[in-house]
Amino acid sequence: MAKTRFGSLDGIHEIRKKTVGSTTLISVGLFTIVFILFLLAVSKTTSGTVNEQSDNLREAVDRAIVQCYVTEGRYPESFEYLKKNYGIIYDDELFRVDYVIYGSNMKPDVTIIRLK
């Protein structure tokens, strides 16, 4: 091969091959780690959003119950009545609303159950 004043250049190609191979391996490893961290962050954000939706649904149902009592003088007889007359909208595939009535003059007990 070619000779320079510092010596032969035969070993330079072998050094470049080793460097390119290890650099590619390190790049793939770093990409994998960053991708996994990204997926974990998205999962945590989604979980927080579902919890917030649950809290918002509970507050909306409580407000609708109180509004019904104030305007009609009685508590709603069913959750269906609240949905129909007071605009309660929610994702029924994600939540179940357990609505228990104890009496016409007692505030109903509402439990929000997360399905997924």
Coordinates of C-alpha atoms in Angstrom, one line a residue:
M1 CA 0.0 0.0 0.0
A2 CA 1.0 3.6 0.0
K3 CA 3.9 4.8 2.1
T4 CA 4.0 8.2 3.8
R5 CA 6.8 9.7 5.8
F6 CA 5.1 8.4 8.9
G7 CA 4.9 4.8 7.7
S8 CA 2.4 2.5 6.0
L9 CA -1.3 3.2 5.8
D10 CA -2.4 -0.5 5.9
G11 CA -3.8 -0.4 9.4
I12 CA -6.0 2.7 9.0
H13 CA -8.8 0.8 7.2
E14 CA -9.1 -1.8 10.0
I15 CA -9.3 1.0 12.6
R16 CA -12.1 2.7 10.7
K17 CA -14.1 -0.6 10.4
K18 CA -13.9 -1.2 14.1
T19 CA -14.9 2.4 15.0
V20 CA -17.9 2.3 12.6
G21 CA -19.2 -1.0 14.0
S22 CA -19.0 0.1 17.6
T23 CA -20.5 3.5 16.9
T24 CA -23.5 1.9 15.2
L25 CA -24.0 -0.5 18.1
I26 CA -23.8 2.5 20.6
S27 CA -26.3 4.5 18.4
V28 CA -28.8 1.6 18.3
G29 CA -28.5 1.1 22.1
L30 CA -29.1 4.8 22.8
F31 CA -32.0 5.0 20.4
T32 CA -33.6 2.0 22.2
I33 CA -33.2 3.5 25.6
V34 CA -34.6 6.9 24.5
F35 CA -37.6 5.1 22.8
I36 CA -38.4 3.1 25.9
L37 CA -38.2 6.3 28.1
F38 CA -40.6 8.0 25.6
L39 CA -43.1 5.1 25.8
L40 CA -43.0 5.2 29.6
A41 CA -43.6 9.0 29.6
V42 CA -46.6 8.6 27.3
S43 CA -48.0 5.8 29.4
K44 CA -47.7 7.9 32.6
T45 CA -49.3 10.9 30.9
T46 CA -52.3 8.8 29.7
S47 CA -52.8 7.4 33.2
G48 CA -52.9 10.9 34.7
T49 CA -55.4 12.0 32.1
V50 CA -57.8 9.1 32.9
N51 CA -57.6 9.9 36.6
E52 CA -58.4 13.6 35.8
Q53 CA -61.4 12.5 33.6
S54 CA -62.7 10.4 36.5
D55 CA -62.4 13.4 38.9
N56 CA -64.2 15.6 36.4
L57 CA -67.0 13.1 35.9
R58 CA -67.5 12.8 39.7
E59 CA -67.7 16.6 40.0
A60 CA -70.1 16.9 37.1
V61 CA -72.4 14.3 38.5
D62 CA -72.3 15.9 42.0
R63 CA -73.1 19.3 40.4
A64 CA -76.0 17.9 38.4
I65 CA -77.5 16.2 41.5
V66 CA -77.4 19.4 43.5
Q67 CA -78.7 21.4 40.6
C68 CA -81.6 19.0 40.2
Y69 CA -82.4 19.2 43.9
V70 CA -82.3 23.0 43.8
T71 CA -84.5 23.4 40.7
E72 CA -86.9 20.5 41.2
G73 CA -87.0 20.1 44.9
R74 CA -86.0 16.5 44.9
Y75 CA -83.0 14.3 44.1
P76 CA -82.9 12.6 40.7
E77 CA -84.5 9.2 40.7
S78 CA -81.9 7.6 38.4
F79 CA -78.6 8.3 36.7
E80 CA -80.4 8.0 33.3
Y81 CA -82.5 11.0 34.4
L82 CA -79.4 13.0 35.1
K83 CA -77.9 12.1 31.7
K84 CA -81.0 13.0 29.8
N85 CA -82.0 16.2 31.6
Y86 CA -78.7 17.6 33.0
G87 CA -76.3 16.9 30.1
I88 CA -74.0 14.3 31.8
I89 CA -71.7 12.9 29.0
Y90 CA -68.9 10.4 29.6
D91 CA -67.1 7.5 28.0
D92 CA -69.1 4.5 29.1
E93 CA -66.4 2.2 27.8
L94 CA -63.9 3.7 30.2
F95 CA -66.1 4.4 33.2
R96 CA -69.1 2.9 35.0
V97 CA -71.2 5.1 37.2
D98 CA -72.7 3.3 40.3
Y99 CA -75.7 5.4 41.4
V100 CA -77.4 4.3 44.6
I101 CA -80.5 5.9 46.0
Y102 CA -81.3 5.7 49.7
G103 CA -84.4 7.7 49.8
S104 CA -86.2 10.6 48.1
N105 CA -84.9 13.1 50.6
M106 CA -81.3 11.8 50.8
K107 CA -78.5 12.6 48.4
P108 CA -77.7 9.6 46.2
D109 CA -74.3 7.9 46.6
V110 CA -72.3 8.0 43.4
T111 CA -69.2 5.9 42.7
I112 CA -67.1 6.2 39.5
I113 CA -65.6 2.9 38.5
R114 CA -62.7 2.8 36.0
L115 CA -63.2 -0.2 33.6
K116 CA -59.9 -0.1 31.7

